[in-house]
XYZ file of C-alpha atoms in Angstrom:
612
model
C -2.047 49.970 -8.537
C -5.566 48.748 -7.918
C -6.631 48.464 -4.290
C -8.534 45.410 -3.038
C -11.853 46.255 -1.435
C -13.214 43.948 1.295
C -16.818 44.082 2.412
C -17.360 43.452 6.132
C -19.155 40.141 5.422
C -16.422 38.863 3.118
C -13.697 39.864 5.548
C -15.563 38.190 8.419
C -15.977 34.985 6.395
C -12.285 34.894 5.559
C -11.338 35.610 9.159
C -13.605 32.861 10.488
C -12.188 30.383 7.970
C -8.609 31.238 8.895
C -9.315 31.048 12.608
C -11.079 27.698 12.194
C -8.140 26.229 10.285
C -5.561 27.623 12.714
C -7.587 26.168 15.595
C -7.530 22.791 13.862
C -3.744 22.998 13.497
C -3.372 23.984 17.146
C -5.554 21.203 18.543
C -4.509 18.399 16.213
C -5.508 16.860 12.922
C -8.116 14.237 12.135
C -5.651 11.658 10.850
C -8.465 9.124 10.562
C -10.187 11.323 7.999
C -6.880 11.762 6.163
C -6.445 7.969 6.134
C -9.948 7.416 4.766
C -9.349 9.889 1.957
C -5.926 8.411 1.201
C -7.542 5.022 0.637
C -10.065 6.621 -1.712
C -7.181 7.755 -3.906
C -6.352 4.123 -4.586
C -9.936 3.591 -5.722
C -9.570 6.556 -8.087
C -6.485 4.875 -9.599
C -8.109 1.514 -10.220
C -7.882 -0.007 -13.672
C -10.209 -2.763 -14.853
C -13.756 -3.750 -13.967
C -14.827 -1.673 -10.976
C -16.795 -3.276 -8.123
C -20.205 -2.159 -6.911
C -18.555 -0.881 -3.717
C -16.502 1.685 -5.642
C -16.619 4.975 -3.714
C -15.291 7.286 -6.443
C -18.375 8.127 -8.533
C -16.592 9.777 -11.466
C -14.641 6.640 -12.374
C -15.902 3.758 -14.537
C -14.530 0.549 -16.099
C -11.371 0.927 -18.159
C -8.482 -1.069 -19.588
C -10.705 -4.130 -20.004
C -8.559 -5.623 -22.761
C -5.117 -5.019 -21.264
C -2.783 -7.810 -22.341
C -5.321 -9.539 -24.573
C -3.450 -8.798 -27.813
C -0.447 -10.632 -26.349
C -2.418 -13.584 -25.033
C -2.410 -12.676 -21.346
C -5.042 -11.228 -19.007
C -3.598 -8.076 -17.428
C -6.890 -6.424 -16.553
C -6.766 -4.711 -13.179
C -4.022 -3.118 -11.144
C -3.463 0.592 -10.712
C -2.722 3.538 -12.953
C 0.463 5.146 -11.749
C -0.200 8.861 -11.359
C -2.001 11.439 -13.480
C -1.572 9.175 -16.509
C -2.806 5.703 -17.473
C 0.358 3.609 -17.565
C 0.611 0.650 -15.220
C 4.278 0.841 -14.173
C 5.205 -2.302 -12.266
C 7.994 -0.995 -10.024
C 6.220 1.895 -8.262
C 2.968 -0.103 -8.142
C 4.661 -3.003 -6.363
C 6.451 -0.646 -3.964
C 3.141 1.050 -3.135
C 1.517 -2.288 -2.327
C 4.484 -3.183 -0.106
C 3.949 0.067 1.790
C 0.211 -0.551 2.117
C 0.866 -4.037 3.448
C 3.584 -2.904 5.850
C 1.189 -0.352 7.292
C -1.518 -3.006 7.671
C 0.948 -5.294 9.470
C 2.497 -2.820 11.889
C -0.628 -0.809 12.665
C -3.392 -3.379 12.290
C -4.881 -2.479 15.676
C -5.163 1.207 14.799
C -6.547 0.534 11.314
C -9.090 -1.931 12.683
C -10.238 0.520 15.357
C -10.916 3.013 12.560
C -13.019 0.408 10.695
C -10.586 0.700 7.791
C -9.067 -2.778 7.618
C -11.549 -3.871 4.946
C -10.715 -0.919 2.693
C -6.997 -1.379 3.356
C -7.016 -5.065 2.432
C -9.023 -4.298 -0.692
C -6.445 -1.675 -1.689
C -3.699 -4.266 -1.244
C -5.598 -6.996 -3.063
C -6.386 -4.818 -6.079
C -2.642 -4.799 -6.610
C -1.805 -8.373 -5.615
C -4.548 -9.907 -7.779
C -2.971 -8.087 -10.701
C 0.532 -9.291 -9.772
C -0.706 -12.882 -9.719
C -2.086 -12.437 -13.238
C 1.185 -10.833 -14.312
C 3.152 -13.849 -13.049
C 1.806 -16.759 -15.136
C 5.051 -18.768 -14.993
C 7.849 -18.968 -12.389
C 10.303 -17.021 -14.545
C 7.902 -14.660 -16.306
C 6.624 -11.340 -14.982
C 4.668 -8.835 -17.023
C 6.095 -5.558 -15.779
C 4.196 -2.795 -17.561
C 1.058 -2.018 -19.538
C 0.956 1.098 -21.697
C 3.705 3.343 -22.970
C 4.563 6.562 -21.161
C 5.569 8.470 -24.274
C 2.391 7.828 -26.264
C 0.209 8.086 -23.169
C 1.553 11.537 -22.343
C 0.723 12.805 -25.826
C -2.950 12.509 -24.904
C -5.145 14.096 -22.254
C -8.164 11.812 -21.952
C -10.137 9.864 -19.401
C -9.148 6.290 -18.669
C -12.605 5.272 -19.880
C -11.852 6.833 -23.304
C -8.292 5.568 -23.793
C -7.111 5.435 -27.394
C -3.385 5.096 -26.698
C -1.523 1.798 -27.280
C -1.851 -0.704 -24.449
C 1.214 -2.765 -25.226
C 2.399 -5.015 -22.411
C 6.049 -5.651 -21.557
C 7.415 -8.720 -19.806
C 10.497 -9.960 -18.004
C 11.823 -13.490 -18.466
C 15.081 -15.410 -18.303
C 16.373 -13.681 -21.441
C 15.077 -10.271 -20.407
C 15.570 -10.091 -16.625
C 14.600 -7.420 -14.143
C 15.789 -8.273 -10.659
C 14.661 -4.917 -9.263
C 11.066 -5.229 -10.471
C 10.788 -8.962 -9.748
C 12.369 -8.432 -6.325
C 10.014 -5.595 -5.397
C 6.998 -7.603 -6.555
C 8.208 -10.520 -4.425
C 8.490 -8.153 -1.453
C 4.965 -6.829 -2.059
C 3.481 -10.329 -2.223
C 5.390 -11.510 0.849
C 4.305 -8.488 2.887
C 0.725 -8.875 1.657
C 0.759 -12.538 2.682
C 1.404 -11.421 6.266
C -1.335 -8.782 6.101
C -3.879 -11.341 4.832
C -2.842 -14.269 7.024
C -5.322 -13.612 9.828
C -8.201 -12.862 7.456
C -7.668 -15.154 4.480
C -5.119 -17.879 5.060
C -5.528 -19.562 1.668
C -4.976 -16.313 -0.228
C -2.012 -15.592 2.033
C -0.483 -18.951 1.092
C -1.054 -18.267 -2.603
C 0.716 -14.915 -2.353
C 3.645 -16.578 -0.654
C 4.013 -19.140 -3.444
C 4.296 -16.349 -6.011
C 6.636 -14.336 -3.784
C 9.089 -17.223 -3.424
C 9.091 -17.926 -7.163
C 9.629 -14.280 -8.026
C 12.517 -13.965 -5.586
C 14.187 -17.010 -7.133
C 13.634 -15.525 -10.590
C 15.078 -12.166 -9.513
C 18.123 -13.746 -7.881
C 18.924 -16.314 -10.572
C 18.456 -14.090 -13.641
C 19.975 -10.764 -12.723
C 19.591 -7.502 -14.581
C 17.943 -4.085 -14.539
C 14.290 -4.090 -15.497
C 14.560 -0.922 -17.572
C 17.170 -2.606 -19.775
C 14.477 -5.156 -20.606
C 11.642 -2.579 -20.685
C 13.344 0.505 -22.185
C 10.089 2.492 -22.329
C 10.114 2.653 -18.512
C 13.544 4.296 -18.364
C 12.328 7.820 -19.061
C 9.889 7.668 -16.164
C 11.153 5.193 -13.566
C 14.851 4.578 -14.092
C 16.291 2.021 -11.720
C 19.525 2.826 -9.901
C 20.205 -0.851 -9.260
C 18.696 -4.129 -8.123
C 20.861 -5.065 -5.133
C 18.576 -3.339 -2.649
C 15.484 -5.065 -4.037
C 17.103 -8.511 -3.673
C 17.825 -7.808 0.001
C 14.390 -6.215 0.433
C 12.594 -9.255 -0.997
C 14.635 -11.669 1.121
C 13.993 -9.618 4.268
C 10.245 -9.674 3.657
C 10.267 -13.381 2.861
C 11.995 -13.996 6.169
C 9.271 -12.013 7.938
C 6.596 -14.016 6.101
C 8.097 -17.486 6.469
C 10.564 -17.375 9.378
C 12.736 -19.524 7.099
C 16.381 -19.058 8.061
C 17.380 -19.382 4.405
C 16.234 -15.816 3.758
C 17.912 -14.398 6.860
C 21.130 -16.129 5.881
C 20.777 -14.616 2.405
C 20.700 -11.014 3.676
C 23.633 -11.732 5.990
C 25.779 -13.559 3.425
C 25.111 -10.854 0.835
C 25.264 -7.895 3.237
C 28.529 -6.562 1.821
C 28.249 -7.671 -1.807
C 24.741 -6.236 -2.262
C 25.449 -3.109 -0.214
C 23.132 -3.695 2.721
C 25.751 -2.868 5.319
C 27.743 -0.569 3.071
C 25.249 2.001 1.843
C 24.394 4.795 4.259
C 21.444 6.562 2.640
C 19.249 9.606 3.210
C 16.341 8.529 0.989
C 13.719 5.786 1.046
C 11.632 5.442 -2.106
C 10.312 3.270 -4.923
C 13.882 3.160 -6.267
C 16.018 2.988 -3.122
C 15.017 0.411 -0.491
C 18.217 0.290 1.580
C 16.820 2.243 4.538
C 13.757 -0.005 4.553
C 15.926 -3.128 4.499
C 18.110 -1.815 7.298
C 15.186 -0.945 9.567
C 13.292 -4.172 8.816
C 16.382 -6.214 9.717
C 16.937 -4.078 12.820
C 13.599 -5.456 14.001
C 15.055 -8.978 13.953
C 17.977 -7.798 16.070
C 15.839 -5.765 18.493
C 13.544 -8.758 19.029
C 16.565 -10.813 20.107
C 16.327 -13.177 17.142
C 19.713 -12.448 15.600
C 21.464 -15.544 16.888
C 24.614 -16.319 14.900
C 23.827 -13.389 12.600
C 23.863 -10.742 15.339
C 27.112 -9.051 14.334
C 25.987 -8.480 10.746
C 22.538 -7.351 11.859
C 24.203 -4.765 14.094
C 25.899 -3.398 10.983
C 22.501 -3.147 9.300
C 21.161 -1.278 12.331
C 24.081 1.139 12.291
C 23.000 2.174 8.787
C 19.381 2.365 9.902
C 20.486 4.760 12.629
C 22.396 6.845 10.072
C 19.208 7.312 8.045
C 17.085 8.202 11.074
C 19.689 10.586 12.500
C 20.051 12.341 9.132
C 16.311 12.952 9.063
C 16.312 14.300 12.614
C 19.184 16.680 11.738
C 21.395 14.943 14.319
C 23.914 13.294 12.004
C 26.938 15.523 12.552
C 26.102 17.722 9.570
C 25.295 14.910 7.123
C 21.575 15.573 7.240
C 18.607 15.575 4.888
C 17.896 19.101 3.703
C 14.900 20.823 5.275
C 12.915 23.741 3.881
C 12.568 26.920 5.972
C 9.091 25.664 6.920
C 10.490 22.388 8.269
C 9.754 19.966 5.405
C 12.290 17.339 4.397
C 13.379 18.067 0.846
C 14.915 15.237 -1.181
C 14.123 15.796 -4.860
C 12.609 18.414 -7.086
C 10.016 16.156 -8.716
C 7.198 15.090 -6.402
C 9.111 15.630 -3.190
C 6.220 14.715 -0.897
C 6.444 11.056 -1.914
C 9.869 10.986 -0.222
C 8.443 12.784 2.795
C 5.590 10.309 3.236
C 7.884 7.285 2.908
C 10.400 8.741 5.351
C 7.753 9.698 7.919
C 6.260 6.201 7.727
C 9.658 4.522 8.085
C 10.585 6.636 11.115
C 7.214 5.794 12.681
C 7.870 2.081 12.231
C 11.408 2.378 13.610
C 10.099 4.311 16.605
C 7.779 1.393 17.400
C 10.574 -1.171 16.996
C 12.859 0.752 19.347
C 10.096 1.352 21.896
C 9.122 -2.330 21.965
C 12.748 -3.248 22.703
C 13.141 -0.449 25.264
C 16.011 0.813 23.152
C 17.192 4.201 21.869
C 18.437 5.648 18.607
C 22.205 6.148 18.522
C 23.190 9.389 16.753
C 26.545 11.219 16.568
C 24.933 13.933 18.664
C 23.768 11.552 21.401
C 21.098 8.984 22.271
C 17.590 9.774 21.023
C 14.352 8.534 22.552
C 11.989 6.691 20.149
C 9.328 9.309 20.851
C 11.473 11.896 19.071
C 11.275 9.830 15.891
C 7.502 9.717 16.149
C 7.333 13.445 16.916
C 9.375 14.212 13.828
C 7.212 11.939 11.660
C 4.176 13.746 13.019
C 5.686 17.119 12.081
C 6.008 15.951 8.476
C 2.451 14.595 8.428
C 1.176 17.851 9.899
C 3.038 19.837 7.265
C 1.280 17.764 4.589
C -2.116 18.356 6.191
C -1.761 22.122 6.524
C 0.697 23.163 9.208
C 2.974 24.879 6.686
C 3.772 28.426 5.493
C 0.945 28.266 2.914
C -1.643 27.007 5.452
C -2.611 24.576 2.704
C -3.304 20.863 2.812
C -1.377 18.962 0.148
C -3.744 16.022 0.572
C -6.556 16.789 -1.871
C -9.988 17.075 -0.272
C -8.651 17.391 3.265
C -9.169 20.657 5.131
C -10.574 23.978 3.883
C -7.747 24.710 1.421
C -6.112 22.239 -0.923
C -4.954 22.064 -4.587
C -7.793 22.252 -7.109
C -5.766 22.067 -10.349
C -4.345 18.597 -9.792
C -2.340 17.217 -12.723
C -4.593 14.205 -13.265
C -6.453 13.317 -16.435
C -9.519 11.733 -14.875
C -9.964 14.389 -12.210
C -9.610 17.271 -14.666
C -12.240 16.106 -17.206
C -15.986 15.912 -16.625
C -16.925 12.307 -15.800
C -18.398 9.984 -18.380
C -21.667 9.907 -16.417
C -22.042 13.646 -17.111
C -20.217 14.128 -20.412
C -21.298 11.076 -22.387
C -19.332 11.871 -25.535
C -15.773 10.651 -25.923
C -13.035 13.139 -25.027
C -10.437 12.545 -27.693
C -6.668 12.658 -27.324
C -5.878 16.232 -28.435
C -9.331 17.551 -27.584
C -8.610 16.877 -23.935
C -5.656 19.259 -23.947
C -7.630 22.006 -25.641
C -10.878 21.688 -23.688
C -9.731 20.539 -20.257
C -5.980 20.657 -19.622
C -5.636 24.343 -20.518
C -8.804 25.584 -18.833
C -8.106 27.969 -15.919
C -10.931 26.625 -13.752
C -10.329 24.016 -11.076
C -10.882 20.331 -11.757
C -14.527 19.205 -12.002
C -13.765 16.104 -9.912
C -12.163 16.132 -6.472
C -9.647 13.292 -6.312
C -9.926 12.779 -2.574
C -6.792 11.700 -0.772
C -4.349 12.388 -3.580
C -0.987 13.502 -2.197
C 0.336 16.011 -4.724
C 4.028 16.595 -5.410
C 4.080 19.497 -2.982
C 6.075 22.680 -2.525
C 9.623 23.471 -3.623
C 12.702 23.892 -1.442
C 11.491 27.334 -0.353
C 7.979 26.151 0.637
C 6.477 27.833 -2.435
C 3.716 26.041 -4.313
C 1.965 26.793 -7.595
C -1.489 25.239 -7.968
C -1.206 24.878 -11.736
C -2.252 21.821 -13.731
C 0.791 22.153 -15.988
C 3.120 22.208 -12.974
C 3.270 18.414 -12.784
C 6.322 18.400 -10.511
C 4.197 19.931 -7.756
C 0.573 19.055 -8.587
C 0.708 15.445 -9.800
C -0.138 12.669 -7.311
C 1.445 9.190 -7.379
C 0.738 5.749 -5.982
C 4.144 5.707 -4.307
C 3.369 8.919 -2.458
C 0.115 7.594 -1.027
C 1.187 4.058 -0.137
C 3.016 4.961 3.106
C 0.275 7.320 4.326
C -2.101 4.579 5.502
C 0.201 3.260 8.199
C 1.454 6.743 9.109
C -2.003 8.252 9.600
C -3.249 5.146 11.425
C -0.471 5.370 13.997
C -0.904 9.120 14.502
C -4.673 8.750 14.874
C -4.141 6.042 17.464
C -1.772 8.256 19.432
C -3.304 11.718 19.331
C -5.716 12.256 16.469
C -9.175 13.820 16.609
C -11.738 11.009 16.899
C -14.121 9.981 14.142
C -15.768 6.796 12.904
C -16.120 5.311 9.442
C -18.471 2.743 7.904
C -16.644 -0.579 7.695
C -16.102 -2.743 4.635
C -15.626 -6.482 4.866
C -12.149 -7.752 3.986
C -11.829 -9.516 0.616
C -13.284 -13.019 0.661
C -10.844 -15.925 1.064
C -10.310 -18.634 -1.517
C -9.260 -22.124 -0.337
C -7.349 -23.436 2.660
C -5.768 -26.879 2.393
C -4.578 -29.290 5.083
C -2.925 -32.712 5.012
C -6.367 -34.288 5.161
C -8.339 -34.828 1.933
C -10.587 -31.841 2.590
C -10.521 -28.175 1.663
C -11.870 -25.240 3.645
C -13.291 -22.364 1.619
C -13.651 -19.289 3.808
C -15.714 -16.219 2.971
C -17.130 -13.206 4.784
C -20.800 -12.765 3.953
C -21.766 -9.837 6.159
C -20.353 -7.188 8.471
C -21.771 -4.685 10.942
C -20.617 -2.420 13.766
C -21.979 -2.235 17.313
C -20.509 0.343 19.702
C -17.346 0.765 17.610
C -16.753 -3.005 17.390
C -16.893 -4.505 13.896
C -18.305 -8.034 13.567
C -18.013 -10.400 10.604
C -20.230 -13.317 9.570
C -17.855 -16.039 8.384
C -19.012 -18.832 6.099
C -16.846 -21.954 5.761
C -17.424 -24.681 3.170
C -15.874 -28.083 3.951
C -15.292 -30.021 0.719
C -14.209 -33.643 0.305
C -11.441 -33.582 -2.313
C -10.727 -37.325 -2.202
C -12.263 -40.211 -4.125
C -13.589 -41.891 -0.974
C -16.310 -41.104 1.593
C -15.085 -39.419 4.796
C -16.572 -40.355 8.179
C -15.895 -39.376 11.787
C -14.410 -36.058 10.695
C -13.305 -34.020 13.692
C -12.219 -30.395 13.392
C -10.182 -28.151 15.643
C -11.461 -24.560 15.652
C -9.156 -22.185 17.493
C -9.415 -18.451 18.208
C -13.210 -18.611 18.018
C -14.798 -15.872 20.123
C -18.402 -15.873 18.852
C -21.316 -18.247 18.163
C -21.108 -21.062 15.585
C -23.831 -22.914 13.633
C -23.692 -25.992 11.396
C -21.325 -28.219 13.392
C -21.837 -30.287 16.521
C -19.600 -29.533 19.514
C -17.955 -32.433 21.344
C -17.024 -32.810 25.001
C -13.484 -31.730 24.163
C -12.551 -28.050 24.042
C -12.409 -26.534 20.528
C -13.291 -29.892 18.904
C -16.277 -30.107 16.549
C -17.746 -32.795 14.300
C -20.174 -32.915 11.393
C -23.863 -32.465 12.287
C -25.994 -35.530 13.092
C -27.744 -35.398 9.718
C -24.464 -35.453 7.754
C -22.156 -38.026 9.283
C -20.696 -38.998 5.892
C -19.029 -36.587 3.485
C -19.076 -38.239 0.071
C -16.508 -37.476 -2.664
C -16.913 -33.859 -3.893
C -19.653 -33.295 -1.298
C -19.746 -30.191 0.883
C -20.790 -29.192 4.380
C -21.279 -25.570 5.442
C -20.946 -23.920 8.831
C -20.982 -20.265 9.869
C -19.744 -18.272 12.826
C -19.717 -14.655 13.960
C -16.919 -12.756 15.631
C -14.946 -9.557 15.536
C -11.436 -9.348 14.105
C -9.531 -12.124 12.331
C -11.019 -15.409 11.184
C -10.871 -18.485 13.389
C -8.243 -21.128 12.655
C -9.813 -24.333 11.309
C -7.877 -27.593 10.960
C -8.511 -31.350 10.837
C -7.927 -33.405 13.988
C -8.920 -36.857 12.690
C -11.072 -38.704 10.133
C -11.758 -42.093 8.564
């Protein structure tokens, strides 16, 4: 047996590295840094024409003709994992999770200067969903084929595999996929409402249509798109119908959707299923906790009894995670990690930790407690447990390894990801062909040439063992659905007890058009952003356009929630009331008037008071 020889310098370096990492674990993690890197993973997964603000240098444009052969523009969206298929169900779920995080923890995300990046991550998905929904009862649910895609190991920029697109319609339904997409768009409409009201309204239109489509034409999406079955088999669509309705109620406050989840509570399993998993496939725990919020806020009204049944199932899920469910608990590894499934277990850990964090906030806000068979539990215990799972991911585990790529001193370097494992096109200009990629890059023993920052890999097995091997896709492949919940989770933990840091801000995506009952349109956009003493300011530009066939005079506007200076309008003697400048008293048909204002946080609310 050969003995290992350590030189004093090498031993000292290793010792210093270990002590540094253990000190980090002891004093707390920089969750803000983990959040920033997690958002970068979404940029690494982008398909389509990349923007100039792209932060992942080894990626370039790809999939620029997706859908064209079938007469539809499906350029954009996200690649699912280490491959180049755009699977609709996990993509939509991931966007829902991103949006939920932005809604619940907007204060924390904003304080980290990450709201711009977060909204862009959401919008890269929602813009694609809008394209994929060209008619009320049509939804394009997938681009690419998993079987043919997996035969090749090539960069997205070099793709030679078929890019067939697959759609759902009245004759080929998919209530699960349409329902999840409706949920994603409804949640995103809430996230965007304060920053881009017109885009928020557009998302809501699509969300309502997709919910109606999902509910009226029922069926499993993988019966209509069989090529998805091998990779993302759906266990049913009942949970997605409830999930979509619950999110639409949050977005609209329309009692119709609350009545739907109550009337269908038994038939669709909302108050019947007690689950120990929350994932891209199983939304019951999410539904139950989201509806518990309605009850805890005292808004149950005539539906209180049924909502209490939903909360009882929410409590079952939370208690099972905390190991306080009278033996019916989620399995935990010896190192303390929740273990749900063999393939990519950490995606279930991230979703569970996020959901418990949200539920902790709901309970705390209502001054309530979690009811478990083993007693009443304070909300803080839920947050503490969620933190333990996040800390395990970031390195507080038996391997002293971070499973978030690029975070900490030790993390996986043989990630099962085509783009990360092949030299970028900017360096290796020649095309890497289908089989050549396996021979030259997949099988090479060296680590990946590109660090895919923020990728949450599949993670260790039930015994906390982990093999950093590119062929070990169950443990080393990242997924959209694993990363989606991390944004809200890390934001909350950073706000509570993370190590401080600051990040350069990015302006939220520019708004489109806001309409009112008056014959004018408001086109909002953000033209600049900067940070002064940790406060981010935005320069808002608003175009007022006459959409009628007649001149408009004496136009008076109400501008609410304005906290900064404004130029281009004349103030009146009345509070918050403005009129057109002296030199433009008449707004002719199709004419425009522009004003700008500066403030931190959400956009001001602009509406018409009167006109002639």
